[in-house]
Short mmCIF file of C-alpha atoms in Angstrom, two decimals:
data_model
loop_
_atom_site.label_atom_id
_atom_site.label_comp_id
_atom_site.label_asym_id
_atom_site.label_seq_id
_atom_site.Cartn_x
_atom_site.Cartn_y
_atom_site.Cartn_z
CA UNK A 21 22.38 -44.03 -20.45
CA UNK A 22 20.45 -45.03 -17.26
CA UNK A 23 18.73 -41.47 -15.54
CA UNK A 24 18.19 -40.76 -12.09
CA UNK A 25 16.78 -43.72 -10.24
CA UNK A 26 15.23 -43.77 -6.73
CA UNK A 27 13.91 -46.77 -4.33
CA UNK A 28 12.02 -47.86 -3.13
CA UNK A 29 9.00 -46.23 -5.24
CA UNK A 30 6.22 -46.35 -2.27
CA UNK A 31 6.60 -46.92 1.18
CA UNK A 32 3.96 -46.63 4.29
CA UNK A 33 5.78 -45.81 7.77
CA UNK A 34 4.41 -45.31 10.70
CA UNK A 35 4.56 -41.99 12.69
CA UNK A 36 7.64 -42.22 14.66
CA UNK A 37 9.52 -43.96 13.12
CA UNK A 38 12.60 -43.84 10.36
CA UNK A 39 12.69 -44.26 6.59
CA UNK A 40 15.26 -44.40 4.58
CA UNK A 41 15.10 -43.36 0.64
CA UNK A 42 17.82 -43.88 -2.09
CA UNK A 43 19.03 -41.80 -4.97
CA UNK A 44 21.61 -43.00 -7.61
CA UNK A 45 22.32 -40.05 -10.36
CA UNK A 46 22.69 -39.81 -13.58
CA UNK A 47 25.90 -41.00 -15.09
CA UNK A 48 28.84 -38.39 -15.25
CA UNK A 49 26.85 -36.56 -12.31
CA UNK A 50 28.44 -36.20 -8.83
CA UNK A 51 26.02 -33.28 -7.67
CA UNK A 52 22.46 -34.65 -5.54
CA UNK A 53 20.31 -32.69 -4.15
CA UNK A 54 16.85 -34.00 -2.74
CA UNK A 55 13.43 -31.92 -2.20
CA UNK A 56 10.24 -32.95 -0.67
CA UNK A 57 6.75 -32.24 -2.58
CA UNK A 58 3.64 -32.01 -0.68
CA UNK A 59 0.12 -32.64 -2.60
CA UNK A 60 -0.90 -29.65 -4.52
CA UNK A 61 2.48 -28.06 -3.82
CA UNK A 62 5.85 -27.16 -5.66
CA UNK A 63 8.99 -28.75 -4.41
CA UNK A 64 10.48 -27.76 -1.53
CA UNK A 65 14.91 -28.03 -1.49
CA UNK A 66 15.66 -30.19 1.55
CA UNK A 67 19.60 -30.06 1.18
CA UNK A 68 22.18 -30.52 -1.53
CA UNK A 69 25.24 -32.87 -1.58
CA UNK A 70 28.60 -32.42 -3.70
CA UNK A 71 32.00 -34.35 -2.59
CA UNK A 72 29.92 -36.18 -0.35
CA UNK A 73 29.29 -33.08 2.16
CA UNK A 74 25.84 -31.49 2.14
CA UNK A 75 26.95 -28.20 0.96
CA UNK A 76 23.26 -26.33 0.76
CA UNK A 77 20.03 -26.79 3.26
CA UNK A 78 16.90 -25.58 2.85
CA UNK A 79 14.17 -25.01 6.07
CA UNK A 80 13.89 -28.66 7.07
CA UNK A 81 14.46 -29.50 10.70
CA UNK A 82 17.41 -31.84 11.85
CA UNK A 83 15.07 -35.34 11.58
CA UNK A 84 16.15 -34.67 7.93
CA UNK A 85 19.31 -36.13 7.15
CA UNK A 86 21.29 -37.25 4.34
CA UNK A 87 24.30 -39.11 3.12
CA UNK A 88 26.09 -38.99 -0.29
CA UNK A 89 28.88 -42.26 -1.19
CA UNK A 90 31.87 -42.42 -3.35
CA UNK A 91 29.94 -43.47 -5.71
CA UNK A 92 27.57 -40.32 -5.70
CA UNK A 93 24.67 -42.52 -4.92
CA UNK A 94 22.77 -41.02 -1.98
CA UNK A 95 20.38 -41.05 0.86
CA UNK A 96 17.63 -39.62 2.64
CA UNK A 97 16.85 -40.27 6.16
CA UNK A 98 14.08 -38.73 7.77
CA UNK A 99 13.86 -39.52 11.99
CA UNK A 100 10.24 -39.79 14.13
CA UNK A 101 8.26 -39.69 11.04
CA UNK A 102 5.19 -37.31 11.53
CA UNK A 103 1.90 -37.19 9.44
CA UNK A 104 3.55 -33.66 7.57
CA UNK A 105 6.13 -35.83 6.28
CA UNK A 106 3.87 -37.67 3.63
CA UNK A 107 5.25 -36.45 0.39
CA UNK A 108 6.92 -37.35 -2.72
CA UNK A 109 10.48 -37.48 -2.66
CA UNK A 110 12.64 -36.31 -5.46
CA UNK A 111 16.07 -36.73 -5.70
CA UNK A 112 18.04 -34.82 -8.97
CA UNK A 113 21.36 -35.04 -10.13
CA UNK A 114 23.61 -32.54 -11.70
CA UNK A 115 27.27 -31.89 -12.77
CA UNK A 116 29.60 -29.55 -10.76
CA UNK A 117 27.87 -28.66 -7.74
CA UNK A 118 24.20 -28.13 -9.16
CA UNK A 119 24.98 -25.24 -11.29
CA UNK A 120 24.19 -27.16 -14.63
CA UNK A 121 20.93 -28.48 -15.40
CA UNK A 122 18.99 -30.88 -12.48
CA UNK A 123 17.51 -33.94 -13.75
CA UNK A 124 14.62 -35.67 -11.40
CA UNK A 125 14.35 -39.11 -10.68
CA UNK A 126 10.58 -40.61 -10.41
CA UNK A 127 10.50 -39.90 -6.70
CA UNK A 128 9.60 -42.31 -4.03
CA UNK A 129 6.03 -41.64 -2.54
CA UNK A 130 5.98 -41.87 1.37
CA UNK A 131 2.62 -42.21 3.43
CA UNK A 132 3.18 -41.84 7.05
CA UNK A 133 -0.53 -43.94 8.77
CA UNK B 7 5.37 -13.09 0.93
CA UNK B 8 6.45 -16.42 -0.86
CA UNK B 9 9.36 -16.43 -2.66
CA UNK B 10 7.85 -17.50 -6.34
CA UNK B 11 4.29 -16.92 -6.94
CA UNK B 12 2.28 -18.51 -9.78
CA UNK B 13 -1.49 -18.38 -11.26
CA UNK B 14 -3.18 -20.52 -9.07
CA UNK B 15 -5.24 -22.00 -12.00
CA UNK B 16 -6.64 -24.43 -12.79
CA UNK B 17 -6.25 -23.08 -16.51
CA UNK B 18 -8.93 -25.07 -18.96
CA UNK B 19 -9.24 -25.00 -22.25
CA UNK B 20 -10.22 -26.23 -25.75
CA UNK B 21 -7.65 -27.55 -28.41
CA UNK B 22 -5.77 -24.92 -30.38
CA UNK B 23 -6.07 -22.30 -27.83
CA UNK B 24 -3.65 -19.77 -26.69
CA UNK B 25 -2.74 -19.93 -22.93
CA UNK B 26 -0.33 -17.50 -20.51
CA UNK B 27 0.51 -18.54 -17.43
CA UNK B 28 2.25 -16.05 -14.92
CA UNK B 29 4.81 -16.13 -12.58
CA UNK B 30 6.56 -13.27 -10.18
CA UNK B 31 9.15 -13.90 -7.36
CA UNK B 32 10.75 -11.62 -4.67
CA UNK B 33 14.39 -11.98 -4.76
CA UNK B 34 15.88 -9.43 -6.97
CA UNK B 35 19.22 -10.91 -7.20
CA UNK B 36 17.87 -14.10 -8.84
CA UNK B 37 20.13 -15.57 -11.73
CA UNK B 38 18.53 -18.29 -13.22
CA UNK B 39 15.10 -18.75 -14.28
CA UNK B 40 13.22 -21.87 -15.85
CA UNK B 41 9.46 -23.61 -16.66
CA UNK B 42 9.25 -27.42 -15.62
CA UNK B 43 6.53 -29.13 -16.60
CA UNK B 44 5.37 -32.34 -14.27
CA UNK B 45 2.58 -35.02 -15.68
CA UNK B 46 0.26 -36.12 -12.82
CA UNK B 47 2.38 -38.37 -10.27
CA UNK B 48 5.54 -38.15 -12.13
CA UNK B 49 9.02 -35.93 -11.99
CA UNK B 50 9.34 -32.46 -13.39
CA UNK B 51 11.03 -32.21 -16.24
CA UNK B 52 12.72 -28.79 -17.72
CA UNK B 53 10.08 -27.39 -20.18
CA UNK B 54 13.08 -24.38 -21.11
CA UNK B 55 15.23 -21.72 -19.47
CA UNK B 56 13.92 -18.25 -19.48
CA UNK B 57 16.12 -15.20 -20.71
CA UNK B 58 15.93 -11.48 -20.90
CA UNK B 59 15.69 -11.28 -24.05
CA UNK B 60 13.02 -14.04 -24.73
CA UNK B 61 12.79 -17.36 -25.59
CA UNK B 62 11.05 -19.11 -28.25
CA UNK B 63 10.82 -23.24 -28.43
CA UNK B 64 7.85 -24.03 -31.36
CA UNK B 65 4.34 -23.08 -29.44
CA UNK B 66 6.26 -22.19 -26.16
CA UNK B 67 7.35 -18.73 -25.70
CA UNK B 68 9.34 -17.79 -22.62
CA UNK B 69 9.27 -13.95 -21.36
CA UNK B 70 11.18 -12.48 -18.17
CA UNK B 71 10.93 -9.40 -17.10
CA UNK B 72 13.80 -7.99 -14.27
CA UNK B 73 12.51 -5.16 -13.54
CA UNK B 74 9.17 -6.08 -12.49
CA UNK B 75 10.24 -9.52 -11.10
CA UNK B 76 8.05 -11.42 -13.79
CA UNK B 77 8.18 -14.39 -15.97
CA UNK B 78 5.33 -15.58 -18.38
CA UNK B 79 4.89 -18.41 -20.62
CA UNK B 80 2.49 -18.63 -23.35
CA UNK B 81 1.44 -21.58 -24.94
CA UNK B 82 0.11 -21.29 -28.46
CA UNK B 83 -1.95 -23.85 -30.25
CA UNK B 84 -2.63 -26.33 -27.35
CA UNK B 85 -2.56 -30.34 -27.62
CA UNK B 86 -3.95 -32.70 -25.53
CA UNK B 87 -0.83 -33.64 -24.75
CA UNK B 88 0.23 -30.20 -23.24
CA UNK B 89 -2.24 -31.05 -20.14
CA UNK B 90 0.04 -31.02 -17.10
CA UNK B 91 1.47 -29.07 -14.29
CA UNK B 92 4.17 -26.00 -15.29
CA UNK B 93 6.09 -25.05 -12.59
CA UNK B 94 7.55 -22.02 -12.32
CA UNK B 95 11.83 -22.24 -11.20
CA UNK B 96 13.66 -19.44 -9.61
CA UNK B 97 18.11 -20.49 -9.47
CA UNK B 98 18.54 -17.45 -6.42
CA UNK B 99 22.35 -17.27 -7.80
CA UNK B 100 24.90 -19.38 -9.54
CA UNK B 101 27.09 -20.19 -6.74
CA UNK B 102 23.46 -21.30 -5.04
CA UNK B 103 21.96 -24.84 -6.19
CA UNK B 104 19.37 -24.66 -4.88
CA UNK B 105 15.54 -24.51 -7.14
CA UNK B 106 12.80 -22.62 -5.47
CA UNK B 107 9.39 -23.48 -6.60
CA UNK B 108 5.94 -21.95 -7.54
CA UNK B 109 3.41 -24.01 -6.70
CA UNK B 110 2.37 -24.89 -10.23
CA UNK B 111 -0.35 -24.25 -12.49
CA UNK B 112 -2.47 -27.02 -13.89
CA UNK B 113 -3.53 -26.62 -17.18
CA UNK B 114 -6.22 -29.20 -18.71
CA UNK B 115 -6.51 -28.78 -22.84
CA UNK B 116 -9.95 -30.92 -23.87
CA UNK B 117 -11.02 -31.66 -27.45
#
């Protein structure tokens, strides 16, 4: 039973421009929700997607966008890349909307130079 | 005042000790309530839900408290192996998916 998987699992933009990151969920799960973790922080909810609509956001300006695909694979696009946006990424999957359990994938670590 | 609020550690210790890590947040109406415990550079992983009543899961011991807006876990006879990163997990409400965040405590258990 594969788990969460992300891609790429390091990437180095530079500040301005865009970056795409992937998320494929856990089988059975349709729910994906992404957050952003800073060094030395927790992570921070970026937005949620269910029925391919992002149903929840957290406090993350509009450069943050997202996508999720019939498949319930999604992604993460984040515009004009700034310095504050170097961070691992975590995508986790869940059943029903996120009200069972999350599971996190390994993350994809982004360095913005 | 941030919405979950955690030891800020770093929690060392020998083998075999005890350790309780603490954790309050601000939203009253909070449902759901959970340790995750993340190695360095990996994913967190659920460590165990918390309940009123108390949990128990072999040397972890889960405590929440409603009233005072408090959650503890306590750690008895550490390994090596526990040495990592618990997070402390607020759910604000069932219908909300979201997981607010502590910022962790790092706790390093030596021999």
């Amino acid at each position: 039973d594969a788990g969460v998987t992300q891609s790429p699992t390091h990437l180095i933009k530079t500040r301005g421009q865009q970056v795409t990151l992937r998320c494929s969920p856990k089988s059975g799960h349709d729910t994906v929700s992404w957050y952003q973790q800073a060094l030395g922080q927790g992570p921070q909810f970026i937005f949620q997607y269910y029925e391919e609509e992002e149903r929840q956001r957290g406090n993350f300006p509009d450069r943050f966008s997202g996508h999720q695909f019939p498949n319930y694979s999604s992604e993460l696009n984040v515009n004009a890349l700034l310095l504050g946006d170097s961070a691992l990424y975590l995508c986790a999957s869940s059943l029903g909307g996120g009200r069972n359990e999350q599971y996190f994938g390994p993350g994809t670590r982004l360095t913005v130079t | 005042r941030k919405e979950v609020e955690q030891d800020p550690g770093p929690f060392n210790v020998p083998e075999g000790a005890t350790v309780a890590f603490n954790c309050t947040y601000s939203n009253s109406a909070s449902q759901s309530f959970f340790w995750y415990r993340q190695d360095c550079r990996k994913e967190p992983k659920l460590l165990m839900s918390v309940y009123s009543s108390g949990n128990e899961d072999g040397r972890f011991t889960a405590q929440l408290n409603r009233a005072s807006q408090y959650i503890s876990l306590l750690i008895r006879d550490s390994k090596l192996s526990d040495s990592a990163t618990y997070l402390c997990v607020v759910k604000p409400n069932q219908a909300g998916t979201a997981l607010i965040f502590g910022k962790g405590t790092t706790l390093s258990v030596s021999s």
